[in-house]
PDB file of C-alpha atoms in Angstrom:
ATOM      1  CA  UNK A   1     155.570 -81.941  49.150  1.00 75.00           C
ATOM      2  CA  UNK A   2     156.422 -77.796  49.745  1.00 83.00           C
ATOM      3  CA  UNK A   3     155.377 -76.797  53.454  1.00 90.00           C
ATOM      4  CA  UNK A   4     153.821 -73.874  51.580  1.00 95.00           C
ATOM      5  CA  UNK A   5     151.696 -74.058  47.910  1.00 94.00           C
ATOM      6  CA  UNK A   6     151.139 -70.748  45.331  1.00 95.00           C
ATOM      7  CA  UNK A   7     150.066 -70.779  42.344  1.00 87.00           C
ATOM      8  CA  UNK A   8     152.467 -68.908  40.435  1.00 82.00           C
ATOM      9  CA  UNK A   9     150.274 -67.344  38.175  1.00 85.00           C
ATOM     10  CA  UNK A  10     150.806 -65.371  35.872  1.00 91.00           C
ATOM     11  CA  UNK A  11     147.659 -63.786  36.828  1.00 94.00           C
ATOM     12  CA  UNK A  12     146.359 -60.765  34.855  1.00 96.00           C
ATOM     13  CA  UNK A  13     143.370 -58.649  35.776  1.00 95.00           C
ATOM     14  CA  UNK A  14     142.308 -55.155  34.306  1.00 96.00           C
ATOM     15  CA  UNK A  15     142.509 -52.380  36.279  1.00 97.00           C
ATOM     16  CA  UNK A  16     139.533 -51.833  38.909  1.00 97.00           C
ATOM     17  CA  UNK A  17     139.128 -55.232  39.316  1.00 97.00           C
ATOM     18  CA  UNK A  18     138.842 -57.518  42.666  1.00 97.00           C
ATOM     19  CA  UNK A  19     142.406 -59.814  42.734  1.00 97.00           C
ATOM     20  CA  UNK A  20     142.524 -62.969  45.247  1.00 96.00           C
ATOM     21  CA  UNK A  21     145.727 -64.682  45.599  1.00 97.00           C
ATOM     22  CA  UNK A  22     146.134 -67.579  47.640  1.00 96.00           C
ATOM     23  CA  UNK A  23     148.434 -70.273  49.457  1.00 97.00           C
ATOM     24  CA  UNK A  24     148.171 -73.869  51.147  1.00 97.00           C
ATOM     25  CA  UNK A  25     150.058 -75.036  53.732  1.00 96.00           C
ATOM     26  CA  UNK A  26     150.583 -78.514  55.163  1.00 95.00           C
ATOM     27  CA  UNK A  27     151.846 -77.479  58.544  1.00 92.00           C
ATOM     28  CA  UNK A  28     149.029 -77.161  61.716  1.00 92.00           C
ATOM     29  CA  UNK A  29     151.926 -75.327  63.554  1.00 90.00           C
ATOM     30  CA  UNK A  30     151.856 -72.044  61.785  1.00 92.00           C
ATOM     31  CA  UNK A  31     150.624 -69.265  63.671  1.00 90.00           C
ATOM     32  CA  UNK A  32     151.594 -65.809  61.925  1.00 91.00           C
ATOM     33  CA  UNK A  33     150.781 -65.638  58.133  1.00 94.00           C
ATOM     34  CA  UNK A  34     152.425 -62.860  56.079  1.00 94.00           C
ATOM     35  CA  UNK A  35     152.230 -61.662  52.532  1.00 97.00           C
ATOM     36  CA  UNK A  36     154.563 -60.098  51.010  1.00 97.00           C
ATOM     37  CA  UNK A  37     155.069 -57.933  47.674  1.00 97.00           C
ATOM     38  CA  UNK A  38     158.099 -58.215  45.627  1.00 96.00           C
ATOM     39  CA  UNK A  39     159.038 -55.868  42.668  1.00 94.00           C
ATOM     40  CA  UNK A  40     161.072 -56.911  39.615  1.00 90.00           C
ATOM     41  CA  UNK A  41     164.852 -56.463  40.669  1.00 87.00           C
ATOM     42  CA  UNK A  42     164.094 -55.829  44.662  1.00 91.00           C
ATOM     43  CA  UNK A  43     163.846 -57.444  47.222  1.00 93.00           C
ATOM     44  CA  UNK A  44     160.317 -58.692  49.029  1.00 95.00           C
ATOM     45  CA  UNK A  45     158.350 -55.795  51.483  1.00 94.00           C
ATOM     46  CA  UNK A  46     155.668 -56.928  53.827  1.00 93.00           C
ATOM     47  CA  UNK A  47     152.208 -56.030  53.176  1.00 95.00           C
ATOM     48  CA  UNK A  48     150.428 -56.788  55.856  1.00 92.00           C
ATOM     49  CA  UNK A  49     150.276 -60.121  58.720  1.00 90.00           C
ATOM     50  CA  UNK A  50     147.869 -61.913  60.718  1.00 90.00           C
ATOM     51  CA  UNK A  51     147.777 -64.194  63.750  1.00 86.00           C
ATOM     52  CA  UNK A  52     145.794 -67.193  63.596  1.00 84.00           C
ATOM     53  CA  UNK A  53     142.715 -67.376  61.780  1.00 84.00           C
ATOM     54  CA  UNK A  54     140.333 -64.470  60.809  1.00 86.00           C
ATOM     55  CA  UNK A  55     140.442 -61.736  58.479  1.00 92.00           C
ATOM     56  CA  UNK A  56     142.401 -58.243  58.186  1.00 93.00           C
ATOM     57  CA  UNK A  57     141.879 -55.280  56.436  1.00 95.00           C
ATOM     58  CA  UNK A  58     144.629 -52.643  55.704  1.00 94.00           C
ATOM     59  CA  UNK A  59     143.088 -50.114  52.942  1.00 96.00           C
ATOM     60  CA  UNK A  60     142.210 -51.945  49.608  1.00 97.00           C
ATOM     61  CA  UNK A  61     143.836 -54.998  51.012  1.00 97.00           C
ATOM     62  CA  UNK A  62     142.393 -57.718  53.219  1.00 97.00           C
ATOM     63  CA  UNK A  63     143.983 -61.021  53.939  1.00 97.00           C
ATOM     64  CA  UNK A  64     142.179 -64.194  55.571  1.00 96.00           C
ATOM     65  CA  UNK A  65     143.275 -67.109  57.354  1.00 96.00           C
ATOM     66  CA  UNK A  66     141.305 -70.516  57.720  1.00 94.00           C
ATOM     67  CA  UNK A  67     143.309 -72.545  59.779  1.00 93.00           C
ATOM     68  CA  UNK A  68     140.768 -75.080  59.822  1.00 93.00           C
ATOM     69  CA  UNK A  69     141.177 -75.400  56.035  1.00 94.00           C
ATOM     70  CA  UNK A  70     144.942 -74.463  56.032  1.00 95.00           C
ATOM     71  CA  UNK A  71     144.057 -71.682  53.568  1.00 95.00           C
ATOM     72  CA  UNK A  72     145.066 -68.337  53.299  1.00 97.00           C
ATOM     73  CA  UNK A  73     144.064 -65.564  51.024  1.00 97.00           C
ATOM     74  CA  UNK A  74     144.669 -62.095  49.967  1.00 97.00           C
ATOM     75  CA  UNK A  75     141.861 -59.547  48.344  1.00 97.00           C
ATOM     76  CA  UNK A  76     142.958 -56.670  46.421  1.00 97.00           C
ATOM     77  CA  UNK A  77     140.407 -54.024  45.507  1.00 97.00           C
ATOM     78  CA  UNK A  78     140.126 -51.308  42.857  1.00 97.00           C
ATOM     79  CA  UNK A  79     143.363 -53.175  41.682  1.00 97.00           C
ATOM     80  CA  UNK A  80     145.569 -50.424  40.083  1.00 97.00           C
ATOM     81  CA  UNK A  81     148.418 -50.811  37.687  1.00 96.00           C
ATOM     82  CA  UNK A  82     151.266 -49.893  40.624  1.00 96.00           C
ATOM     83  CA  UNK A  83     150.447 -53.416  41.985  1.00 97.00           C
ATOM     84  CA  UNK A  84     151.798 -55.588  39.376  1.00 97.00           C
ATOM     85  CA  UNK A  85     153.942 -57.654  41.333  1.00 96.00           C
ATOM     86  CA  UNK A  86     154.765 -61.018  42.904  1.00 96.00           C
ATOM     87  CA  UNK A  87     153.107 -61.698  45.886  1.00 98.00           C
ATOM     88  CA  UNK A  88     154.577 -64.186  48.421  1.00 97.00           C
ATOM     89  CA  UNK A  89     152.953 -65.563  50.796  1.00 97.00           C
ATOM     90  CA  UNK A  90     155.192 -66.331  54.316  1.00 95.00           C
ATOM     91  CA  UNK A  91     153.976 -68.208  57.925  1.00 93.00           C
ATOM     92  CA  UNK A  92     155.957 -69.342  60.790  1.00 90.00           C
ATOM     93  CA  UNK A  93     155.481 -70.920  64.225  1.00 86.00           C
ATOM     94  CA  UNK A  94     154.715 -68.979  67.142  1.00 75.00           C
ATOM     95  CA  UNK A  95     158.439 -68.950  69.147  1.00 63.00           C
ATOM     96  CA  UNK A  96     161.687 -68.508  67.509  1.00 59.00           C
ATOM     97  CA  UNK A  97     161.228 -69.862  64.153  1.00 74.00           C
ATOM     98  CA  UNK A  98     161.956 -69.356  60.869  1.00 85.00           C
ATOM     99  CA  UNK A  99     159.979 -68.120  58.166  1.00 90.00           C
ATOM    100  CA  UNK A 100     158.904 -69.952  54.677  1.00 92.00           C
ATOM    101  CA  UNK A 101     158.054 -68.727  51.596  1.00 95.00           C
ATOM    102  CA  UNK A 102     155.489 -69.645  49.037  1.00 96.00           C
ATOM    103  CA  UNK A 103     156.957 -69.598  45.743  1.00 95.00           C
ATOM    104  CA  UNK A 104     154.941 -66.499  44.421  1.00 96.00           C
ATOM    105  CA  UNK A 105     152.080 -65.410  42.067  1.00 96.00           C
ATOM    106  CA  UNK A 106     153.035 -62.836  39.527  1.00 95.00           C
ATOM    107  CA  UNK A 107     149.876 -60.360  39.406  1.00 96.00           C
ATOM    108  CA  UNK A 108     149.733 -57.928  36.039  1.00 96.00           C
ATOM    109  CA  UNK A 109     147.160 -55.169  36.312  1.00 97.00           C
ATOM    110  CA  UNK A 110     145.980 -54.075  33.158  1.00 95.00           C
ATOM    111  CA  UNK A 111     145.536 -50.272  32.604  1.00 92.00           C
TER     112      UNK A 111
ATOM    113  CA  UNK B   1     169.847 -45.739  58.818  1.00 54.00           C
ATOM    114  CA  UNK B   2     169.494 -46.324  54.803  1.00 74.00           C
ATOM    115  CA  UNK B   3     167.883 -50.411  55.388  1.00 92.00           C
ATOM    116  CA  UNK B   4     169.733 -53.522  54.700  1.00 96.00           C
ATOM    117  CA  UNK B   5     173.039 -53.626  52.621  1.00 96.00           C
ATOM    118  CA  UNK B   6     174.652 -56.241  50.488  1.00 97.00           C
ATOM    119  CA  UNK B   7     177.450 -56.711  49.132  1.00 97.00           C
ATOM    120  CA  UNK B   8     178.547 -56.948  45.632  1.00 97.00           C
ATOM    121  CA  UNK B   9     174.945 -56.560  44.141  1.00 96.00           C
ATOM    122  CA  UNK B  10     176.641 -59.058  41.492  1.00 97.00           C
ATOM    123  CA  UNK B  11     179.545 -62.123  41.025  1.00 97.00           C
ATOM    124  CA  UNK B  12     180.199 -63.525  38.473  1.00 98.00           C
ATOM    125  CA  UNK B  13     182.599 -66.551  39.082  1.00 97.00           C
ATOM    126  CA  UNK B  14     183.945 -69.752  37.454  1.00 97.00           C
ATOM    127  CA  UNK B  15     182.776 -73.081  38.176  1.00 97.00           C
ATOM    128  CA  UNK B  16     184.744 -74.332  41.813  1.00 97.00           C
ATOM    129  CA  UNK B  17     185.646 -70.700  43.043  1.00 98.00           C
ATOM    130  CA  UNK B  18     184.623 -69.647  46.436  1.00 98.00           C
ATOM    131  CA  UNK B  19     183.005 -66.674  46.726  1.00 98.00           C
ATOM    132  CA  UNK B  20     181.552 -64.412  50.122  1.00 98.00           C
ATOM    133  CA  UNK B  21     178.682 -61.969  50.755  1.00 98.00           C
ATOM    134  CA  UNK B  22     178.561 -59.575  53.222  1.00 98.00           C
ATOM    135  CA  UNK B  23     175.285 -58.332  54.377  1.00 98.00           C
ATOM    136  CA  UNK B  24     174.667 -55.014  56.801  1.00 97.00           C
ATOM    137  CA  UNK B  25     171.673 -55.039  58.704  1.00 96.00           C
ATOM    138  CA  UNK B  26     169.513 -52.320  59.854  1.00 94.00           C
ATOM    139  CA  UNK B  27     171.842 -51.724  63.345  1.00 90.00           C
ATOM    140  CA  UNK B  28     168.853 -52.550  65.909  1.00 88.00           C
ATOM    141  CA  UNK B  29     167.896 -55.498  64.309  1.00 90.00           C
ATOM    142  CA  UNK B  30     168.992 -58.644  66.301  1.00 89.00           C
ATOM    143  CA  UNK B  31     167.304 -60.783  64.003  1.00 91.00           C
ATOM    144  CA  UNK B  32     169.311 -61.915  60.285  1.00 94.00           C
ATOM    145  CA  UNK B  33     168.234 -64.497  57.694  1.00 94.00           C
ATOM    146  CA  UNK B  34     169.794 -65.472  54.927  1.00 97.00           C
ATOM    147  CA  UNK B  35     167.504 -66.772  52.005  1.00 96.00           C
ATOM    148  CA  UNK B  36     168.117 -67.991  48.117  1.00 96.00           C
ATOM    149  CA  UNK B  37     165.738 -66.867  45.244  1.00 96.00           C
ATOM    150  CA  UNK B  38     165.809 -68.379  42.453  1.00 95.00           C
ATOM    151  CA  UNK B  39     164.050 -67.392  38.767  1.00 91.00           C
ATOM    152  CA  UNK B  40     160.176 -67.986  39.191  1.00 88.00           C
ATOM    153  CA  UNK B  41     160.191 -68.911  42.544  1.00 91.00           C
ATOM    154  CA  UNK B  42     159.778 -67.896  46.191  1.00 94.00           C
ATOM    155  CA  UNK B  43     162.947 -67.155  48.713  1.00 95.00           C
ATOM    156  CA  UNK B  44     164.121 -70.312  50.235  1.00 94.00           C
ATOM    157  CA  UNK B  45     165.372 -70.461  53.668  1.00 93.00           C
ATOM    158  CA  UNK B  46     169.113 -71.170  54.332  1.00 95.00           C
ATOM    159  CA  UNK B  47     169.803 -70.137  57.837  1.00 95.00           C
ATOM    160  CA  UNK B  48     168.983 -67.331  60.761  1.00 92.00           C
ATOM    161  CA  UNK B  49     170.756 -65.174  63.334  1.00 92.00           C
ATOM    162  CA  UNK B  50     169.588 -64.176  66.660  1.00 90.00           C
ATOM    163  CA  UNK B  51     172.456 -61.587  67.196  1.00 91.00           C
ATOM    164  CA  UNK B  52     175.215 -63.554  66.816  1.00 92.00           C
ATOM    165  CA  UNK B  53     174.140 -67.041  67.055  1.00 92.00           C
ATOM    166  CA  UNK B  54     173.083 -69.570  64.221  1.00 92.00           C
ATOM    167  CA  UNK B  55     169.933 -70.923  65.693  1.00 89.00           C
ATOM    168  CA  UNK B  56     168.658 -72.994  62.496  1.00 89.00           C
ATOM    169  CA  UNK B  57     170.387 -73.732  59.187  1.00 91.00           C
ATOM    170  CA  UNK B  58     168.394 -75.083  56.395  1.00 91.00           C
ATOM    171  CA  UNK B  59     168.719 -79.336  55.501  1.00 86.00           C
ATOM    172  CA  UNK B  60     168.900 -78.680  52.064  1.00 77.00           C
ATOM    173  CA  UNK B  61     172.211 -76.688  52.871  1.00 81.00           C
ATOM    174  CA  UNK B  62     175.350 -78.479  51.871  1.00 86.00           C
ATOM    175  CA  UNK B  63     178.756 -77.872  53.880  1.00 91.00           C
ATOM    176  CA  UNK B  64     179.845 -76.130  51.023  1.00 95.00           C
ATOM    177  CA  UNK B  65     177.515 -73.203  52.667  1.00 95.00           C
ATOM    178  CA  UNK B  66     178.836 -71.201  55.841  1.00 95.00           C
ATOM    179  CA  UNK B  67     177.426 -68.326  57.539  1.00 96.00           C
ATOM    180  CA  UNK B  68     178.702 -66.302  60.227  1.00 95.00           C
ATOM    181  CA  UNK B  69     177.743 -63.182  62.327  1.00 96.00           C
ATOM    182  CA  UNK B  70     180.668 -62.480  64.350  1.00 90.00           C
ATOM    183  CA  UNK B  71     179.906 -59.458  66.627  1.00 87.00           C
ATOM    184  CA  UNK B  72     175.678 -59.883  65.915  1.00 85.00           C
ATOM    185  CA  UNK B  73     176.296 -57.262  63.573  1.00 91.00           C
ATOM    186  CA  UNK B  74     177.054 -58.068  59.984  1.00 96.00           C
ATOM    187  CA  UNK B  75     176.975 -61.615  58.512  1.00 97.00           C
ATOM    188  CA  UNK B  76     179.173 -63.446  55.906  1.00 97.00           C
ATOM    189  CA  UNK B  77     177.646 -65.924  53.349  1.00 97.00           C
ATOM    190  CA  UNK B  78     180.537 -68.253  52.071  1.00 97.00           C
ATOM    191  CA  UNK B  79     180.108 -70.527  49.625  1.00 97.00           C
ATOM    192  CA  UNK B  80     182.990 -72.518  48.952  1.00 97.00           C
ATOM    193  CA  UNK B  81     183.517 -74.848  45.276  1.00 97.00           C
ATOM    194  CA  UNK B  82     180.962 -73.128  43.560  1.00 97.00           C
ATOM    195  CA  UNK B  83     178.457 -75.401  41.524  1.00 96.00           C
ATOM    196  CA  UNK B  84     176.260 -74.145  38.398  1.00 96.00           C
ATOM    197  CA  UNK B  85     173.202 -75.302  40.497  1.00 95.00           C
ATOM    198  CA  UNK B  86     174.403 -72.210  43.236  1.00 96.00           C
ATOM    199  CA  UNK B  87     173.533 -69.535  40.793  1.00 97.00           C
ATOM    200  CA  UNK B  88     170.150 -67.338  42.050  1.00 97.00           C
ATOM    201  CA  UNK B  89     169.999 -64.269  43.983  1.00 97.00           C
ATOM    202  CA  UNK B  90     171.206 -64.338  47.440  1.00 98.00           C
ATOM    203  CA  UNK B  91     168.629 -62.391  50.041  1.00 97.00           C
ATOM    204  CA  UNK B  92     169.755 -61.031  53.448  1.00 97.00           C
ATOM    205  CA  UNK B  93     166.636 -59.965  55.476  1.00 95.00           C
ATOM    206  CA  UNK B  94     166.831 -58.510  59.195  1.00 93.00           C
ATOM    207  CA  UNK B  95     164.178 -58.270  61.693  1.00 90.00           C
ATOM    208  CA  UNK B  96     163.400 -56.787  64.979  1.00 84.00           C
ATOM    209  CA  UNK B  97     162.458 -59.180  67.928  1.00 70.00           C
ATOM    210  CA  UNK B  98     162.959 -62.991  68.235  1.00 56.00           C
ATOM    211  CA  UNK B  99     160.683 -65.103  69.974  1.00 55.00           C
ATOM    212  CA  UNK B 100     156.560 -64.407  69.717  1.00 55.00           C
ATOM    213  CA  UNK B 101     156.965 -61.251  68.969  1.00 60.00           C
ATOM    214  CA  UNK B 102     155.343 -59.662  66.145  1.00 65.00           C
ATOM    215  CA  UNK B 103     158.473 -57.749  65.329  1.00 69.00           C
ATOM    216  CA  UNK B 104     159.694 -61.197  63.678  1.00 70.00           C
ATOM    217  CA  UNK B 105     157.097 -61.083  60.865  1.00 75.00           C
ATOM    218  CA  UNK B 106     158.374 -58.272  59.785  1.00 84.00           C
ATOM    219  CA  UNK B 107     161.347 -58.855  57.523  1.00 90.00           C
ATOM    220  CA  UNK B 108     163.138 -55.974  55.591  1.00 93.00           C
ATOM    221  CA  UNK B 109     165.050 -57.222  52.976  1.00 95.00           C
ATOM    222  CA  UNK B 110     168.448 -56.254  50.808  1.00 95.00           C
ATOM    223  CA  UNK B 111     168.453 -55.950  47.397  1.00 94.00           C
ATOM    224  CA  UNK B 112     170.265 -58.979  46.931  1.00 96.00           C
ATOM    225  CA  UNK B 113     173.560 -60.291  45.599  1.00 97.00           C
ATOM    226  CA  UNK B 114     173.474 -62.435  42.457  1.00 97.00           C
ATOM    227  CA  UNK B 115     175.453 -65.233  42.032  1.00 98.00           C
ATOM    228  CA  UNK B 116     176.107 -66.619  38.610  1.00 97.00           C
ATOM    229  CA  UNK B 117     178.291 -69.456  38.060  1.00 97.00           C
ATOM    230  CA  UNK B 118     180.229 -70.334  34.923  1.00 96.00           C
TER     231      UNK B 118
END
């Protein structure tokens, strides 16, 4: 079993609409959850993180963590066409520690 | 500073060849990973740098893998006796800050070097 679960999609939405992506994780150790956005041919960018559980908001993104659950999500709103992407979704251990990867949802937004 | 830098973007080599990428961080990074993407899925760990010692190298690595970061500056991926199965994309990322620092989360990664084996 993968430390990290994504569905990888493909997921496609028209334009305007609300997107949630999300990941499971297996490992109560994780303390900083990440998502990152990864174009054809590049390499991934971070989005945005959080620490521990709750929710944040960065502009038409918002990403929550339910520790309890081991659940993490990410909300896109007024999805536009410039985010058809993968999106990864990353956690690590508080300390030194390395980061893992979900294996990535490929999001198409529909004009 | 123009980000992270690898080198070639693309090899192309024959089945038991060894081949070596060279990856530039961003200078005051302290922080290197090394990662393998394959087609459809997410980056897979192989090993980290905190300036210029290994602190964690993946299991699923076989000792046909070596990394080094000499001077905690740029880092060498070696793979020696190439395989089929060791074609993907090879992804160097660097980060600022070890420890609990939030610095650590945030990775900026290379464009990659592909790797495909014949």
């Amino acid at each position: 079993q993968k430390e990290v679960e994504q569905d990888p999609g493909p997921l496609s939405v028209p334009e305007g609409a609300i997107v949630s992506l999300n990941c499971t994780y297996s490992n109560s150790a994780f303390q900083y959850f990440m998502w990152y956005r990864q174009y054809s041919r590049k390499g991934p960018e971070l989005l945005m993180y959080t620490y521990s559980s709750g929710n944040k908001e960065d502009g038409r993104f918002t990403a929550q963590v339910d520790k309890s659950s081991k659940y993490i999500s990410l909300f896109i709103r007024d999805s536009q066409p410039s985010d058809s992407a993968t999106y990864l979704c990353a956690m690590r251990g508080s300390s030194a520690s390395k980061i893992i990867f979900g294996s990535g949802t490929r999001l198409s937004i529909r004009p | 500073d123009t980000g992270v830098s690898q080198d070639p973007r693309h090899k192309i080599t024959k089945r038991g060849q060894n081949v070596t990428f060279r990856c530039d961080p961003i200078s005051e990074h302290n922080r290197l990973y090394w990662y393998r993407q394959t087609l459809g899925q997410g980056p897979e760990f192989l090993t980290y740098f905190q300036n210029e010692a290994q602190l964690e190298k993946s299991r699923l690595l076989s000792d046909r893998f070596s990394a080094e970061r000499p001077k905690g500056s740029f880092s060498t991926l070696e793979i020696q006796r190439t395989e089929q199965g060791d074609s993907a994309m090879y992804l160097c990322a660097s980060s600022l800050n070890g420890g609990t620092g939030s610095g650590a989360n945030v990775l900026t990664f290379g464009a990659g070097s592909r790797l495909t084996v014949l």
